[in-house]
mmCIF file with all atom_site columns, C-alpha atoms in Angstrom:
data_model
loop_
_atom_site.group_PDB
_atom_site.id
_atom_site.type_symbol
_atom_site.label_atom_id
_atom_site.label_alt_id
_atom_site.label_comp_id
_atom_site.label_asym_id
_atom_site.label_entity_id
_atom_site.label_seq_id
_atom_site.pdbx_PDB_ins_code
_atom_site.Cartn_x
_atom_site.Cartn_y
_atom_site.Cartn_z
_atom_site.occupancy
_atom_site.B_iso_or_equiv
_atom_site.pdbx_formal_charge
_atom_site.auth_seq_id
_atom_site.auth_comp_id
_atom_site.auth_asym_id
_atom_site.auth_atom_id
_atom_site.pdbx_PDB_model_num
ATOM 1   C CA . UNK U 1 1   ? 0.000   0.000   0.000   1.00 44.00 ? 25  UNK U CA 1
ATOM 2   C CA . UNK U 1 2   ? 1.181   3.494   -0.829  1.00 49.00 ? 26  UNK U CA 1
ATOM 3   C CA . UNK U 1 3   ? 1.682   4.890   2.232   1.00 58.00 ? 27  UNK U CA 1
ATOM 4   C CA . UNK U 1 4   ? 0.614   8.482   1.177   1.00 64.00 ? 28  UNK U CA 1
ATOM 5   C CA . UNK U 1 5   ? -2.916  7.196   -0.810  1.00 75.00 ? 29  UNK U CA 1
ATOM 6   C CA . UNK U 1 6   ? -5.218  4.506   0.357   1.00 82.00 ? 30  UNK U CA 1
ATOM 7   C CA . UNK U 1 7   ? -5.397  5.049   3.593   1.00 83.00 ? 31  UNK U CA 1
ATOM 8   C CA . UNK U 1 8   ? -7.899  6.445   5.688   1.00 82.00 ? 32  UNK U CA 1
ATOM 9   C CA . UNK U 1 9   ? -9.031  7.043   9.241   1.00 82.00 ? 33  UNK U CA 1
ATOM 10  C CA . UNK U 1 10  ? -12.447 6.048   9.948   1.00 83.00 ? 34  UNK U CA 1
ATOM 11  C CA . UNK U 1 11  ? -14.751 6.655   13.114  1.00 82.00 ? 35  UNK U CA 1
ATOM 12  C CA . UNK U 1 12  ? -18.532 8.102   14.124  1.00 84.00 ? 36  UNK U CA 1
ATOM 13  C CA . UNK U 1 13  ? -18.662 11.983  13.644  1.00 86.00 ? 37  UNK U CA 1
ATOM 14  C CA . UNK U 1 14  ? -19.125 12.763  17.097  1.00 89.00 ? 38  UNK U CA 1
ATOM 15  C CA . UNK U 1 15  ? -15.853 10.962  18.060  1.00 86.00 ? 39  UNK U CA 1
ATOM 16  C CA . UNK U 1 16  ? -12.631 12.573  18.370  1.00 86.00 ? 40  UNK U CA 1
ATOM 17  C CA . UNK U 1 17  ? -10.154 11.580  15.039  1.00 81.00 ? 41  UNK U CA 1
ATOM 18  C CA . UNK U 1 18  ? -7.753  10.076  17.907  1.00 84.00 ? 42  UNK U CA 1
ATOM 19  C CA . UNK U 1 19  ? -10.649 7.325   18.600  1.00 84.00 ? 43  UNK U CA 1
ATOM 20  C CA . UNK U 1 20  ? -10.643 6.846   14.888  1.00 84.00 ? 44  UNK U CA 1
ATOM 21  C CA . UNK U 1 21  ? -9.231  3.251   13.193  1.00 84.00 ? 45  UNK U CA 1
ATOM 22  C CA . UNK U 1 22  ? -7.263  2.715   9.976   1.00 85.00 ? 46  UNK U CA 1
ATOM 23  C CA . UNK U 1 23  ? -8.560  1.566   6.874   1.00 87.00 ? 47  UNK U CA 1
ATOM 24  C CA . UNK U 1 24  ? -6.682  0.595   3.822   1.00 89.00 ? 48  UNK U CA 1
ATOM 25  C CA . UNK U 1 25  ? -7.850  0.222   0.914   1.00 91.00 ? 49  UNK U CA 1
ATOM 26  C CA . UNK U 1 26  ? -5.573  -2.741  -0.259  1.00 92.00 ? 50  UNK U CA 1
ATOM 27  C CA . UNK U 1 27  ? -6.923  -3.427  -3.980  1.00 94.00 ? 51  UNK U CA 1
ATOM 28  C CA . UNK U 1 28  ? -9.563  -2.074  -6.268  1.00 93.00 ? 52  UNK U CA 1
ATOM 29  C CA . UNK U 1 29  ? -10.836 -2.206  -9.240  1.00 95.00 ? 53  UNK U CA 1
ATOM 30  C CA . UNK U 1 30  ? -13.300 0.572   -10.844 1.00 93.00 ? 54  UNK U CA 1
ATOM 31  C CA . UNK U 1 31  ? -14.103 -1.398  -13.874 1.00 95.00 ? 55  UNK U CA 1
ATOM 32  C CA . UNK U 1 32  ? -15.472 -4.402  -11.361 1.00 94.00 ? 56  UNK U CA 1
ATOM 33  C CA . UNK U 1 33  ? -16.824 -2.444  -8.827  1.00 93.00 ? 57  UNK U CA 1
ATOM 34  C CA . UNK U 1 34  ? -14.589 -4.169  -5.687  1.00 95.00 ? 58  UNK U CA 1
ATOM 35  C CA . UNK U 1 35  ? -12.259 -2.981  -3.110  1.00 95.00 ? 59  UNK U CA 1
ATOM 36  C CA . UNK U 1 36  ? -10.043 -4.976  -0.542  1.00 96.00 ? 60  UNK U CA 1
ATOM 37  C CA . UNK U 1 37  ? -10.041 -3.408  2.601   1.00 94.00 ? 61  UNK U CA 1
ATOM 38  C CA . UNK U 1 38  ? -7.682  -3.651  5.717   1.00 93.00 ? 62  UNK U CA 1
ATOM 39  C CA . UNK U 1 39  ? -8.423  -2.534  9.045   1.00 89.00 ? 63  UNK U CA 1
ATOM 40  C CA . UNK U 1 40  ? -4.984  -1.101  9.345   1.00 84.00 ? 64  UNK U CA 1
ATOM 41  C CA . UNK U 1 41  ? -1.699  -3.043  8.646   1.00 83.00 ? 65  UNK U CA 1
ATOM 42  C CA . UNK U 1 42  ? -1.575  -6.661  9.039   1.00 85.00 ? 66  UNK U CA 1
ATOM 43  C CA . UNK U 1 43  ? 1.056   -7.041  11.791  1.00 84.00 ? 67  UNK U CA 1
ATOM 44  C CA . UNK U 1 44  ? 0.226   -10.596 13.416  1.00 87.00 ? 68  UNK U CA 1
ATOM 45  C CA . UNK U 1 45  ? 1.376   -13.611 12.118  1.00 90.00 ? 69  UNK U CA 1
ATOM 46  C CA . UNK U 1 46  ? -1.652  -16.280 11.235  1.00 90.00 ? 70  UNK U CA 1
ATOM 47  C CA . UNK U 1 47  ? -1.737  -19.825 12.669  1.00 90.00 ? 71  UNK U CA 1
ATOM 48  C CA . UNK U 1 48  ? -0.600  -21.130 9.406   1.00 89.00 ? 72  UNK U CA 1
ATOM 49  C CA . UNK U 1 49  ? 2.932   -19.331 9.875   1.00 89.00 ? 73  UNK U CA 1
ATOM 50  C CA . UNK U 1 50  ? 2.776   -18.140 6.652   1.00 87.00 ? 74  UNK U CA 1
ATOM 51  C CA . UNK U 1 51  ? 0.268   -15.312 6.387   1.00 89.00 ? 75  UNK U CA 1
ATOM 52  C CA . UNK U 1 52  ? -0.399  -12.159 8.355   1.00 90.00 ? 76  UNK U CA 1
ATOM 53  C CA . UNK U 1 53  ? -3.792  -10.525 9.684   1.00 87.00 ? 77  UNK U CA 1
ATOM 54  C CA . UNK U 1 54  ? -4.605  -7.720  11.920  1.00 87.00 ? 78  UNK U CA 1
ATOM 55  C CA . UNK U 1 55  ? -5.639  -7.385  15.388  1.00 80.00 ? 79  UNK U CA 1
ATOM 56  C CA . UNK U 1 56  ? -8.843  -8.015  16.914  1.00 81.00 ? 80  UNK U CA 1
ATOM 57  C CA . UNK U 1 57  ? -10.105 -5.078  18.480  1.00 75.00 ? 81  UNK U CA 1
ATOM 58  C CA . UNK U 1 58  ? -12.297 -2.544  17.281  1.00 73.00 ? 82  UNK U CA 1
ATOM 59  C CA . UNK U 1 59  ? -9.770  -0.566  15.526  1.00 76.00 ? 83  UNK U CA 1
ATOM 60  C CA . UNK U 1 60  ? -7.223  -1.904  13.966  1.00 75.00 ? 84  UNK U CA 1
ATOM 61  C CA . UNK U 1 61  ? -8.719  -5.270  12.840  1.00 83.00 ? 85  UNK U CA 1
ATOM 62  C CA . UNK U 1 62  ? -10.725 -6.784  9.638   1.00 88.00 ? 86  UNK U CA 1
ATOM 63  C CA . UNK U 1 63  ? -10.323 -7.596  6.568   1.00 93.00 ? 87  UNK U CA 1
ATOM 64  C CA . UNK U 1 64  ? -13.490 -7.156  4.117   1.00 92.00 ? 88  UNK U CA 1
ATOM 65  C CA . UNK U 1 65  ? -14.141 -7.720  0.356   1.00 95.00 ? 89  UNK U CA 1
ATOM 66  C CA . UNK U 1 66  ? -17.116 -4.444  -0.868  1.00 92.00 ? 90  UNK U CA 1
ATOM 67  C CA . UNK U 1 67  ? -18.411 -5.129  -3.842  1.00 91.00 ? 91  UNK U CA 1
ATOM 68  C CA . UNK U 1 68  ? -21.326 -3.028  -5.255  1.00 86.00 ? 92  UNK U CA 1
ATOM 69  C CA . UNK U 1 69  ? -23.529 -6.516  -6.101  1.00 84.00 ? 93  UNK U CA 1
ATOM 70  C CA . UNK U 1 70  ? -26.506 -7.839  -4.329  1.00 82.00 ? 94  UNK U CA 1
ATOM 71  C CA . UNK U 1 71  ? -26.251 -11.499 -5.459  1.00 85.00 ? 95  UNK U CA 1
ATOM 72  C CA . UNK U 1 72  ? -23.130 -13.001 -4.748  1.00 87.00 ? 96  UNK U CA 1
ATOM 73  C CA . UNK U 1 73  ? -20.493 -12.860 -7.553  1.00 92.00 ? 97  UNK U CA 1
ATOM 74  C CA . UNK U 1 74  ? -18.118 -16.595 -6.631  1.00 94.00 ? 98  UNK U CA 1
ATOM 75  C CA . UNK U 1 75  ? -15.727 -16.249 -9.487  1.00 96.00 ? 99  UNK U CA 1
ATOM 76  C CA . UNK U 1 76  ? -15.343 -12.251 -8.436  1.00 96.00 ? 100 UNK U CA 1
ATOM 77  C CA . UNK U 1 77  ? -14.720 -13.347 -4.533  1.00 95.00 ? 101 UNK U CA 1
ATOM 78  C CA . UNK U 1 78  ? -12.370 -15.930 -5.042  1.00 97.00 ? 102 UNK U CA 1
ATOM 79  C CA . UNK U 1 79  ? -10.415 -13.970 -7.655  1.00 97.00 ? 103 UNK U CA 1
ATOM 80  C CA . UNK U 1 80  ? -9.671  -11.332 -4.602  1.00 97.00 ? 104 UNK U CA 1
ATOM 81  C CA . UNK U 1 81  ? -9.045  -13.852 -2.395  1.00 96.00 ? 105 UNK U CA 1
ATOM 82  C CA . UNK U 1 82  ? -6.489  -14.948 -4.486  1.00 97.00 ? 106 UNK U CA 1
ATOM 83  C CA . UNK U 1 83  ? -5.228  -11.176 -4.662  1.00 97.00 ? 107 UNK U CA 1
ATOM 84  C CA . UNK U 1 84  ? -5.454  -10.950 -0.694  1.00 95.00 ? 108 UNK U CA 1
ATOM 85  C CA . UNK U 1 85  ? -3.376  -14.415 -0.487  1.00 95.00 ? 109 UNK U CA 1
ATOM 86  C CA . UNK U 1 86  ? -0.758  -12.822 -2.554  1.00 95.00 ? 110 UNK U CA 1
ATOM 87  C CA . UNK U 1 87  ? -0.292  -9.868  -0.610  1.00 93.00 ? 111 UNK U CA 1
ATOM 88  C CA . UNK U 1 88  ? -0.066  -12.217 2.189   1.00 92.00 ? 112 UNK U CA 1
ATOM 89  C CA . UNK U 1 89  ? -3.100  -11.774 3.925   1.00 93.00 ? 113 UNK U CA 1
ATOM 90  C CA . UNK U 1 90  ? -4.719  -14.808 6.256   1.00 93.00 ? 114 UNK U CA 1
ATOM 91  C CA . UNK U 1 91  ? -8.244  -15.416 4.280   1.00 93.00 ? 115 UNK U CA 1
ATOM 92  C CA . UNK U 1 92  ? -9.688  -17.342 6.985   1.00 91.00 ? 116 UNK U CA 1
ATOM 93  C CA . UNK U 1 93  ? -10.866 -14.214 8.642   1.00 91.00 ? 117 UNK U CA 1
ATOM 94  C CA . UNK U 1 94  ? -13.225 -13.302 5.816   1.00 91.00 ? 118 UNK U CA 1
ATOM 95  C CA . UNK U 1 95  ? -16.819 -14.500 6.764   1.00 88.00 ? 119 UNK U CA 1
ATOM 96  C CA . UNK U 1 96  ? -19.324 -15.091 3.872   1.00 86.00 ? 120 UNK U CA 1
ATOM 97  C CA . UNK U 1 97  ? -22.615 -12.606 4.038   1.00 83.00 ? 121 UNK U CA 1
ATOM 98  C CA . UNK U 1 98  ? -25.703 -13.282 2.292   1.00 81.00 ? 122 UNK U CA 1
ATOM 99  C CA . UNK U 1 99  ? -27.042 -10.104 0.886   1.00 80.00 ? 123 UNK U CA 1
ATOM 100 C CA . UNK U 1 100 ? -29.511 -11.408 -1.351  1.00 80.00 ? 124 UNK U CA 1
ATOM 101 C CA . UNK U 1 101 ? -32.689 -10.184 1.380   1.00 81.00 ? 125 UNK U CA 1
ATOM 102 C CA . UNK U 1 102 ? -31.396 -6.687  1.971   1.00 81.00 ? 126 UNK U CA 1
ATOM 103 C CA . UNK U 1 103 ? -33.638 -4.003  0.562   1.00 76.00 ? 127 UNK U CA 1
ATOM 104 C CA . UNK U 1 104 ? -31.828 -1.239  -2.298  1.00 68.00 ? 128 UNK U CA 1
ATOM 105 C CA . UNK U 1 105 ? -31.908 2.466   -0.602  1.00 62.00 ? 129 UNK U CA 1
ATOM 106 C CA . UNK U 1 106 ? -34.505 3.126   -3.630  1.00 57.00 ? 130 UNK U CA 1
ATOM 107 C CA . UNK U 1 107 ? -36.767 0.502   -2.127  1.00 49.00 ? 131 UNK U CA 1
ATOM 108 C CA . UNK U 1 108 ? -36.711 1.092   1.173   1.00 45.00 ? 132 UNK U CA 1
ATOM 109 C CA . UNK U 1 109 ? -36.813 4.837   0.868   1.00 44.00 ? 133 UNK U CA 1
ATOM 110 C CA . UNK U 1 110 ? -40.379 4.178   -1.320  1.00 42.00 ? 134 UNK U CA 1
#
């Protein structure tokens, strides 16, 4: 990660910036509509010995795939997996959401 772009400090408005966690936007892609994000830098080594993840607090933990679909896209997730293995992040962290109930803003604001 560039240490001057992709990074950014993220907490509730009415919290001081010095409460605020790190975010790191690890890989993207405009055309596909995904980013990797970090919760900060991945400094602990992962019970395989070979990867690394971050902590497990509030700040300064997580690793999460956004994409901008509602069904689930396999062949898109596993392809940034594979970019989050390289990089040598632990993917066994990454838990699997079904978003195929949730409501657009469009229909819920109807």
């Amino acid at each position: 990660v560039n240490k001057a772009e992709g990074k950014l400090k993220v907490a509730p408005c009415f919290l001081p910036t010095a409460l605020s966690g790190d975010y790191w936007i690890v890989a993207f892609d405009k055309e596909e509509d995904w980013a990797l994000i970090s919760g900060g830098p991945p400094k602990n080594q992962a019970p395989d010995g070979k990867s690394c993840r971050t902590g497990t607090g509030v700040n300064g933990s997580g690793l999460w795939i956004f994409t901008r679909k509602q069904q689930r896209d396999e062949a898109l997730i596993q392809k940034i997996r594979g970019i989050a293995t390289a990089k040598g992040f632990d993917v066994s962290v990454l838990n699997d959401i079904d978003h195929t109930k949730c409501s657009s803003s469009e229909e819920s604001s109807v």
